[in-house]
Amino acid sequence: MSEKASFRSNGGVRGWYGRQPAWVQWIVIAIALVLAFLLPYAGDIPLIGPQIVTEGIDWPSALFNMSYYVLLALGLNVVVGYAGLLDLGYVGFFAVGAYGTALLTSPDSVLYADTGWKWLMAVPVALALTMVAGLILGWPTLRLRGDYLAIVTLGFAEIIRIFATSTTTLRGDRGFASIPHPPGTWNGEPIFGVTDAVPYFWLGLVVIILVILGVRNLDRSRVGRSWLAIREDEEAAEIMGVRTIKYKLWAFAIGAFIGGLGGVLFAGEQGFINSQTFVLQFSILVLAGVVMGGSGNMAGAILGGALISYIPDRLRGISLGDTDLYEYRFALFGLVIIIIMVLRPQGLIPSRRRAMELKDREKEVAPQ
């Protein structure tokens, strides 16, 4: 057997990494983290840099966009990938996090005279609101599955959007302006300003790392095993003593918390939000990213979340003749998804369990 075939048979990169001693794994992680923090300077690399950096939007801003899309993909992966609950209204949690921040910090808010909080003070309150929203959505849908659950979650997102559009408190299309940025100064200048998006990307990257550590620990705990049992067969899990109601609510609350983190970061960087930001298309896009990257696997969710942000941003400013490719970003993105789903239905970086399930199904339907 050739070295290449042996490498593939042993699980590829993940298999190689798993066989290494702990100190080698820590070195690999450290190198990956350093490279991630150096991404804003990728454009300075000869030959490679100009091919990957965006043109119509500055590269650090594109990286920050990727960071909150990755957060949303990680949160939705908890709900869809781990617990097997099809959620089409995930943008609602993103909106609750952003609006919670705006209501407490923006001068346009009716609460500003009573609160007038800074961004950091509003973060825990906004995140608590998103977790409550997750429980509010999760409790009535405990007995729903599949398409029925998807329809209810879809309605939740639309209720949030319509409520934000039609109520004077949430200001509809006028939105909230002057939302404060995250705190911090360096040499008398604010770290998080309006001209440089690199600190925002670094902040988003730190939050992503913390979320990965938290979700990884949950996945390897009793909670993660309960989610797996619910995803595979909820009735069997309940018969075996798994408290399905409790752990489904856990999934909704934790997924909402991570989505709210994305909304809080988005509001703090943009400084302005309105109801047109949180359209249904956003939820569908994030779900497509999770499925495309590999549902049930954090690495796959990270890759999928990054791609659904990077591909449209990379098309900005690129023209084919007189045609601006950015206008056809969703058509091109849809084509990419179709190709990936045909050639690799388990996703780009699938979970081992999901890949094994698909192989078993292929054997079952293969002609004898």
JSON list of C-alpha atoms in Angstrom, two decimals, residues 221-364:
[
{"chain": "A", "resi": 221, "resn": "SER", "atom": "CA", "xyz": [-20.02, 15.43, 28.44]},
{"chain": "A", "resi": 222, "resn": "ARG", "atom": "CA", "xyz": [-23.35, 13.86, 29.36]},
{"chain": "A", "resi": 223, "resn": "VAL", "atom": "CA", "xyz": [-25.05, 16.74, 27.56]},
{"chain": "A", "resi": 224, "resn": "GLY", "atom": "CA", "xyz": [-23.35, 15.88, 24.27]},
{"chain": "A", "resi": 225, "resn": "ARG", "atom": "CA", "xyz": [-24.16, 12.19, 24.61]},
{"chain": "A", "resi": 226, "resn": "SER", "atom": "CA", "xyz": [-27.79, 13.08, 25.31]},
{"chain": "A", "resi": 227, "resn": "TRP", "atom": "CA", "xyz": [-27.92, 15.29, 22.20]},
{"chain": "A", "resi": 228, "resn": "LEU", "atom": "CA", "xyz": [-26.51, 12.42, 20.16]},
{"chain": "A", "resi": 229, "resn": "ALA", "atom": "CA", "xyz": [-29.14, 10.03, 21.49]},
{"chain": "A", "resi": 230, "resn": "ILE", "atom": "CA", "xyz": [-31.92, 12.53, 20.72]},
{"chain": "A", "resi": 231, "resn": "ARG", "atom": "CA", "xyz": [-30.62, 13.09, 17.20]},
{"chain": "A", "resi": 232, "resn": "GLU", "atom": "CA", "xyz": [-30.41, 9.38, 16.42]},
{"chain": "A", "resi": 233, "resn": "ASP", "atom": "CA", "xyz": [-33.78, 8.33, 17.89]},
{"chain": "A", "resi": 234, "resn": "GLU", "atom": "CA", "xyz": [-35.66, 10.58, 20.30]},
{"chain": "A", "resi": 235, "resn": "GLU", "atom": "CA", "xyz": [-38.22, 7.96, 21.33]},
{"chain": "A", "resi": 236, "resn": "ALA", "atom": "CA", "xyz": [-35.54, 5.37, 22.06]},
{"chain": "A", "resi": 237, "resn": "ALA", "atom": "CA", "xyz": [-33.53, 7.96, 24.00]},
{"chain": "A", "resi": 238, "resn": "GLU", "atom": "CA", "xyz": [-36.56, 8.79, 26.13]},
{"chain": "A", "resi": 239, "resn": "ILE", "atom": "CA", "xyz": [-37.21, 5.11, 26.83]},
{"chain": "A", "resi": 240, "resn": "MET", "atom": "CA", "xyz": [-33.59, 4.70, 27.90]},
{"chain": "A", "resi": 241, "resn": "GLY", "atom": "CA", "xyz": [-33.95, 7.46, 30.48]},
{"chain": "A", "resi": 242, "resn": "VAL", "atom": "CA", "xyz": [-32.59, 10.49, 28.62]},
{"chain": "A", "resi": 243, "resn": "ARG", "atom": "CA", "xyz": [-34.44, 13.62, 29.73]},
{"chain": "A", "resi": 244, "resn": "THR", "atom": "CA", "xyz": [-35.19, 14.77, 26.22]},
{"chain": "A", "resi": 245, "resn": "ILE", "atom": "CA", "xyz": [-37.13, 17.89, 27.24]},
{"chain": "A", "resi": 246, "resn": "LYS", "atom": "CA", "xyz": [-34.25, 19.16, 29.36]},
{"chain": "A", "resi": 247, "resn": "TYR", "atom": "CA", "xyz": [-31.54, 18.57, 26.76]},
{"chain": "A", "resi": 248, "resn": "LYS", "atom": "CA", "xyz": [-33.54, 19.93, 23.83]},
{"chain": "A", "resi": 249, "resn": "LEU", "atom": "CA", "xyz": [-34.04, 23.13, 25.83]},
{"chain": "A", "resi": 250, "resn": "TRP", "atom": "CA", "xyz": [-30.31, 23.11, 26.54]},
{"chain": "A", "resi": 251, "resn": "ALA", "atom": "CA", "xyz": [-29.63, 22.94, 22.80]},
{"chain": "A", "resi": 252, "resn": "PHE", "atom": "CA", "xyz": [-31.97, 25.83, 22.02]},
{"chain": "A", "resi": 253, "resn": "ALA", "atom": "CA", "xyz": [-30.60, 27.98, 24.86]},
{"chain": "A", "resi": 254, "resn": "ILE", "atom": "CA", "xyz": [-26.92, 27.34, 24.05]},
{"chain": "A", "resi": 255, "resn": "GLY", "atom": "CA", "xyz": [-27.49, 27.82, 20.33]},
{"chain": "A", "resi": 256, "resn": "ALA", "atom": "CA", "xyz": [-29.33, 31.07, 21.06]},
{"chain": "A", "resi": 257, "resn": "PHE", "atom": "CA", "xyz": [-26.50, 32.24, 23.35]},
{"chain": "A", "resi": 258, "resn": "ILE", "atom": "CA", "xyz": [-23.90, 31.75, 20.60]},
{"chain": "A", "resi": 259, "resn": "GLY", "atom": "CA", "xyz": [-26.14, 33.42, 18.02]},
{"chain": "A", "resi": 260, "resn": "GLY", "atom": "CA", "xyz": [-26.63, 36.32, 20.42]},
{"chain": "A", "resi": 261, "resn": "LEU", "atom": "CA", "xyz": [-22.84, 36.65, 20.71]},
{"chain": "A", "resi": 262, "resn": "GLY", "atom": "CA", "xyz": [-22.70, 37.17, 16.96]},
{"chain": "A", "resi": 263, "resn": "GLY", "atom": "CA", "xyz": [-25.42, 39.84, 17.20]},
{"chain": "A", "resi": 264, "resn": "VAL", "atom": "CA", "xyz": [-23.64, 41.65, 20.03]},
{"chain": "A", "resi": 265, "resn": "LEU", "atom": "CA", "xyz": [-20.35, 41.75, 18.09]},
{"chain": "A", "resi": 266, "resn": "PHE", "atom": "CA", "xyz": [-22.15, 42.85, 14.92]},
{"chain": "A", "resi": 267, "resn": "ALA", "atom": "CA", "xyz": [-23.92, 45.74, 16.67]},
{"chain": "A", "resi": 268, "resn": "GLY", "atom": "CA", "xyz": [-20.70, 46.84, 18.39]},
{"chain": "A", "resi": 269, "resn": "GLU", "atom": "CA", "xyz": [-18.77, 46.94, 15.12]},
{"chain": "A", "resi": 270, "resn": "GLN", "atom": "CA", "xyz": [-21.42, 48.42, 12.84]},
{"chain": "A", "resi": 271, "resn": "GLY", "atom": "CA", "xyz": [-22.74, 51.02, 15.27]},
{"chain": "A", "resi": 272, "resn": "PHE", "atom": "CA", "xyz": [-26.09, 50.86, 13.46]},
{"chain": "A", "resi": 273, "resn": "ILE", "atom": "CA", "xyz": [-28.79, 48.21, 13.01]},
{"chain": "A", "resi": 274, "resn": "ASN", "atom": "CA", "xyz": [-32.30, 48.15, 11.60]},
{"chain": "A", "resi": 275, "resn": "SER", "atom": "CA", "xyz": [-34.94, 45.58, 10.76]},
{"chain": "A", "resi": 276, "resn": "GLN", "atom": "CA", "xyz": [-33.69, 45.01, 7.21]},
{"chain": "A", "resi": 277, "resn": "THR", "atom": "CA", "xyz": [-30.50, 43.45, 8.55]},
{"chain": "A", "resi": 278, "resn": "PHE", "atom": "CA", "xyz": [-32.25, 40.36, 9.90]},
{"chain": "A", "resi": 279, "resn": "VAL", "atom": "CA", "xyz": [-34.01, 38.82, 6.91]},
{"chain": "A", "resi": 280, "resn": "LEU", "atom": "CA", "xyz": [-34.93, 35.15, 6.55]},
{"chain": "A", "resi": 281, "resn": "GLN", "atom": "CA", "xyz": [-32.33, 34.69, 3.85]},
{"chain": "A", "resi": 282, "resn": "PHE", "atom": "CA", "xyz": [-29.70, 35.09, 6.57]},
{"chain": "A", "resi": 283, "resn": "SER", "atom": "CA", "xyz": [-30.93, 31.95, 8.39]},
{"chain": "A", "resi": 284, "resn": "ILE", "atom": "CA", "xyz": [-31.03, 29.89, 5.21]},
{"chain": "A", "resi": 285, "resn": "LEU", "atom": "CA", "xyz": [-27.49, 30.98, 4.36]},
{"chain": "A", "resi": 286, "resn": "VAL", "atom": "CA", "xyz": [-26.12, 29.96, 7.76]},
{"chain": "A", "resi": 287, "resn": "LEU", "atom": "CA", "xyz": [-27.90, 26.60, 7.60]},
{"chain": "A", "resi": 288, "resn": "ALA", "atom": "CA", "xyz": [-26.44, 26.04, 4.13]},
{"chain": "A", "resi": 289, "resn": "GLY", "atom": "CA", "xyz": [-23.00, 26.78, 5.54]},
{"chain": "A", "resi": 290, "resn": "VAL", "atom": "CA", "xyz": [-23.41, 24.22, 8.34]},
{"chain": "A", "resi": 291, "resn": "VAL", "atom": "CA", "xyz": [-24.58, 21.51, 5.93]},
{"chain": "A", "resi": 292, "resn": "MET", "atom": "CA", "xyz": [-21.93, 22.38, 3.35]},
{"chain": "A", "resi": 293, "resn": "GLY", "atom": "CA", "xyz": [-19.11, 22.34, 5.91]},
{"chain": "A", "resi": 294, "resn": "GLY", "atom": "CA", "xyz": [-20.23, 19.19, 7.69]},
{"chain": "A", "resi": 295, "resn": "SER", "atom": "CA", "xyz": [-23.15, 19.04, 10.10]},
{"chain": "A", "resi": 296, "resn": "GLY", "atom": "CA", "xyz": [-22.24, 17.78, 13.55]},
{"chain": "A", "resi": 297, "resn": "ASN", "atom": "CA", "xyz": [-18.56, 18.70, 13.25]},
{"chain": "A", "resi": 298, "resn": "MET", "atom": "CA", "xyz": [-17.15, 21.96, 14.63]},
{"chain": "A", "resi": 299, "resn": "ALA", "atom": "CA", "xyz": [-14.35, 22.16, 12.05]},
{"chain": "A", "resi": 300, "resn": "GLY", "atom": "CA", "xyz": [-16.92, 21.72, 9.28]},
{"chain": "A", "resi": 301, "resn": "ALA", "atom": "CA", "xyz": [-19.19, 24.39, 10.76]},
{"chain": "A", "resi": 302, "resn": "ILE", "atom": "CA", "xyz": [-16.25, 26.81, 10.99]},
{"chain": "A", "resi": 303, "resn": "LEU", "atom": "CA", "xyz": [-15.26, 26.19, 7.37]},
{"chain": "A", "resi": 304, "resn": "GLY", "atom": "CA", "xyz": [-18.86, 26.46, 6.14]},
{"chain": "A", "resi": 305, "resn": "GLY", "atom": "CA", "xyz": [-19.49, 29.67, 8.10]},
{"chain": "A", "resi": 306, "resn": "ALA", "atom": "CA", "xyz": [-16.31, 31.23, 6.72]},
{"chain": "A", "resi": 307, "resn": "LEU", "atom": "CA", "xyz": [-17.15, 30.27, 3.14]},
{"chain": "A", "resi": 308, "resn": "ILE", "atom": "CA", "xyz": [-20.69, 31.66, 3.13]},
{"chain": "A", "resi": 309, "resn": "SER", "atom": "CA", "xyz": [-19.24, 35.02, 4.15]},
{"chain": "A", "resi": 310, "resn": "TYR", "atom": "CA", "xyz": [-16.05, 34.93, 2.07]},
{"chain": "A", "resi": 311, "resn": "ILE", "atom": "CA", "xyz": [-17.49, 33.86, -1.29]},
{"chain": "A", "resi": 312, "resn": "PRO", "atom": "CA", "xyz": [-19.92, 36.80, -1.68]},
{"chain": "A", "resi": 313, "resn": "ASP", "atom": "CA", "xyz": [-17.35, 39.29, -0.34]},
{"chain": "A", "resi": 314, "resn": "ARG", "atom": "CA", "xyz": [-14.70, 37.93, -2.72]},
{"chain": "A", "resi": 315, "resn": "LEU", "atom": "CA", "xyz": [-17.02, 38.53, -5.66]},
{"chain": "A", "resi": 316, "resn": "ARG", "atom": "CA", "xyz": [-17.34, 42.25, -4.82]},
{"chain": "A", "resi": 317, "resn": "GLY", "atom": "CA", "xyz": [-15.56, 44.40, -7.37]},
{"chain": "A", "resi": 318, "resn": "ILE", "atom": "CA", "xyz": [-14.97, 41.52, -9.80]},
{"chain": "A", "resi": 319, "resn": "SER", "atom": "CA", "xyz": [-16.44, 42.01, -13.27]},
{"chain": "A", "resi": 320, "resn": "LEU", "atom": "CA", "xyz": [-16.77, 39.64, -16.20]},
{"chain": "A", "resi": 321, "resn": "GLY", "atom": "CA", "xyz": [-17.05, 41.93, -19.17]},
{"chain": "A", "resi": 322, "resn": "ASP", "atom": "CA", "xyz": [-19.80, 44.39, -18.21]},
{"chain": "A", "resi": 323, "resn": "THR", "atom": "CA", "xyz": [-21.28, 42.02, -15.63]},
{"chain": "A", "resi": 324, "resn": "ASP", "atom": "CA", "xyz": [-20.61, 42.52, -11.93]},
{"chain": "A", "resi": 325, "resn": "LEU", "atom": "CA", "xyz": [-20.31, 39.03, -10.46]},
{"chain": "A", "resi": 326, "resn": "TYR", "atom": "CA", "xyz": [-21.48, 40.26, -7.07]},
{"chain": "A", "resi": 327, "resn": "GLU", "atom": "CA", "xyz": [-24.98, 40.63, -8.50]},
{"chain": "A", "resi": 328, "resn": "TYR", "atom": "CA", "xyz": [-25.02, 36.89, -9.13]},
{"chain": "A", "resi": 329, "resn": "ARG", "atom": "CA", "xyz": [-23.44, 35.91, -5.80]},
{"chain": "A", "resi": 330, "resn": "PHE", "atom": "CA", "xyz": [-26.38, 33.80, -4.65]},
{"chain": "A", "resi": 331, "resn": "ALA", "atom": "CA", "xyz": [-26.59, 31.96, -7.97]},
{"chain": "A", "resi": 332, "resn": "LEU", "atom": "CA", "xyz": [-22.86, 31.21, -7.87]},
{"chain": "A", "resi": 333, "resn": "PHE", "atom": "CA", "xyz": [-23.04, 30.26, -4.22]},
{"chain": "A", "resi": 334, "resn": "GLY", "atom": "CA", "xyz": [-25.97, 27.94, -4.95]},
{"chain": "A", "resi": 335, "resn": "LEU", "atom": "CA", "xyz": [-23.96, 26.32, -7.74]},
{"chain": "A", "resi": 336, "resn": "VAL", "atom": "CA", "xyz": [-21.04, 25.75, -5.35]},
{"chain": "A", "resi": 337, "resn": "ILE", "atom": "CA", "xyz": [-23.39, 24.12, -2.81]},
{"chain": "A", "resi": 338, "resn": "ILE", "atom": "CA", "xyz": [-24.92, 21.84, -5.46]},
{"chain": "A", "resi": 339, "resn": "ILE", "atom": "CA", "xyz": [-21.48, 20.69, -6.61]},
{"chain": "A", "resi": 340, "resn": "ILE", "atom": "CA", "xyz": [-20.35, 20.02, -3.03]},
{"chain": "A", "resi": 341, "resn": "MET", "atom": "CA", "xyz": [-23.54, 18.14, -2.15]},
{"chain": "A", "resi": 342, "resn": "VAL", "atom": "CA", "xyz": [-23.25, 15.96, -5.27]},
{"chain": "A", "resi": 343, "resn": "LEU", "atom": "CA", "xyz": [-19.57, 15.16, -4.85]},
{"chain": "A", "resi": 344, "resn": "ARG", "atom": "CA", "xyz": [-19.41, 15.16, -1.04]},
{"chain": "A", "resi": 345, "resn": "PRO", "atom": "CA", "xyz": [-22.91, 14.86, 0.50]},
{"chain": "A", "resi": 346, "resn": "GLN", "atom": "CA", "xyz": [-21.54, 14.48, 4.03]},
{"chain": "A", "resi": 347, "resn": "GLY", "atom": "CA", "xyz": [-19.97, 17.95, 3.82]},
{"chain": "A", "resi": 348, "resn": "LEU", "atom": "CA", "xyz": [-16.43, 19.21, 3.34]},
{"chain": "A", "resi": 349, "resn": "ILE", "atom": "CA", "xyz": [-15.29, 18.15, 6.83]},
{"chain": "A", "resi": 350, "resn": "PRO", "atom": "CA", "xyz": [-17.92, 15.68, 8.06]},
{"chain": "A", "resi": 351, "resn": "SER", "atom": "CA", "xyz": [-18.18, 14.21, 11.50]},
{"chain": "A", "resi": 352, "resn": "ARG", "atom": "CA", "xyz": [-16.86, 10.64, 11.58]},
{"chain": "A", "resi": 353, "resn": "ARG", "atom": "CA", "xyz": [-20.25, 9.32, 12.66]},
{"chain": "A", "resi": 354, "resn": "ARG", "atom": "CA", "xyz": [-22.06, 11.11, 9.83]},
{"chain": "A", "resi": 355, "resn": "ALA", "atom": "CA", "xyz": [-19.55, 9.85, 7.25]},
{"chain": "A", "resi": 356, "resn": "MET", "atom": "CA", "xyz": [-19.99, 6.27, 8.48]},
{"chain": "A", "resi": 357, "resn": "GLU", "atom": "CA", "xyz": [-23.78, 6.60, 8.33]},
{"chain": "A", "resi": 358, "resn": "LEU", "atom": "CA", "xyz": [-23.66, 7.72, 4.71]},
{"chain": "A", "resi": 359, "resn": "LYS", "atom": "CA", "xyz": [-21.30, 4.87, 3.78]},
{"chain": "A", "resi": 360, "resn": "ASP", "atom": "CA", "xyz": [-23.68, 2.37, 5.37]},
{"chain": "A", "resi": 361, "resn": "ARG", "atom": "CA", "xyz": [-26.60, 3.82, 3.41]},
{"chain": "A", "resi": 362, "resn": "GLU", "atom": "CA", "xyz": [-24.62, 3.61, 0.18]},
{"chain": "A", "resi": 363, "resn": "LYS", "atom": "CA", "xyz": [-24.04, -0.11, 0.84]},
{"chain": "A", "resi": 364, "resn": "GLU", "atom": "CA", "xyz": [-27.74, -0.64, 1.52]}
]
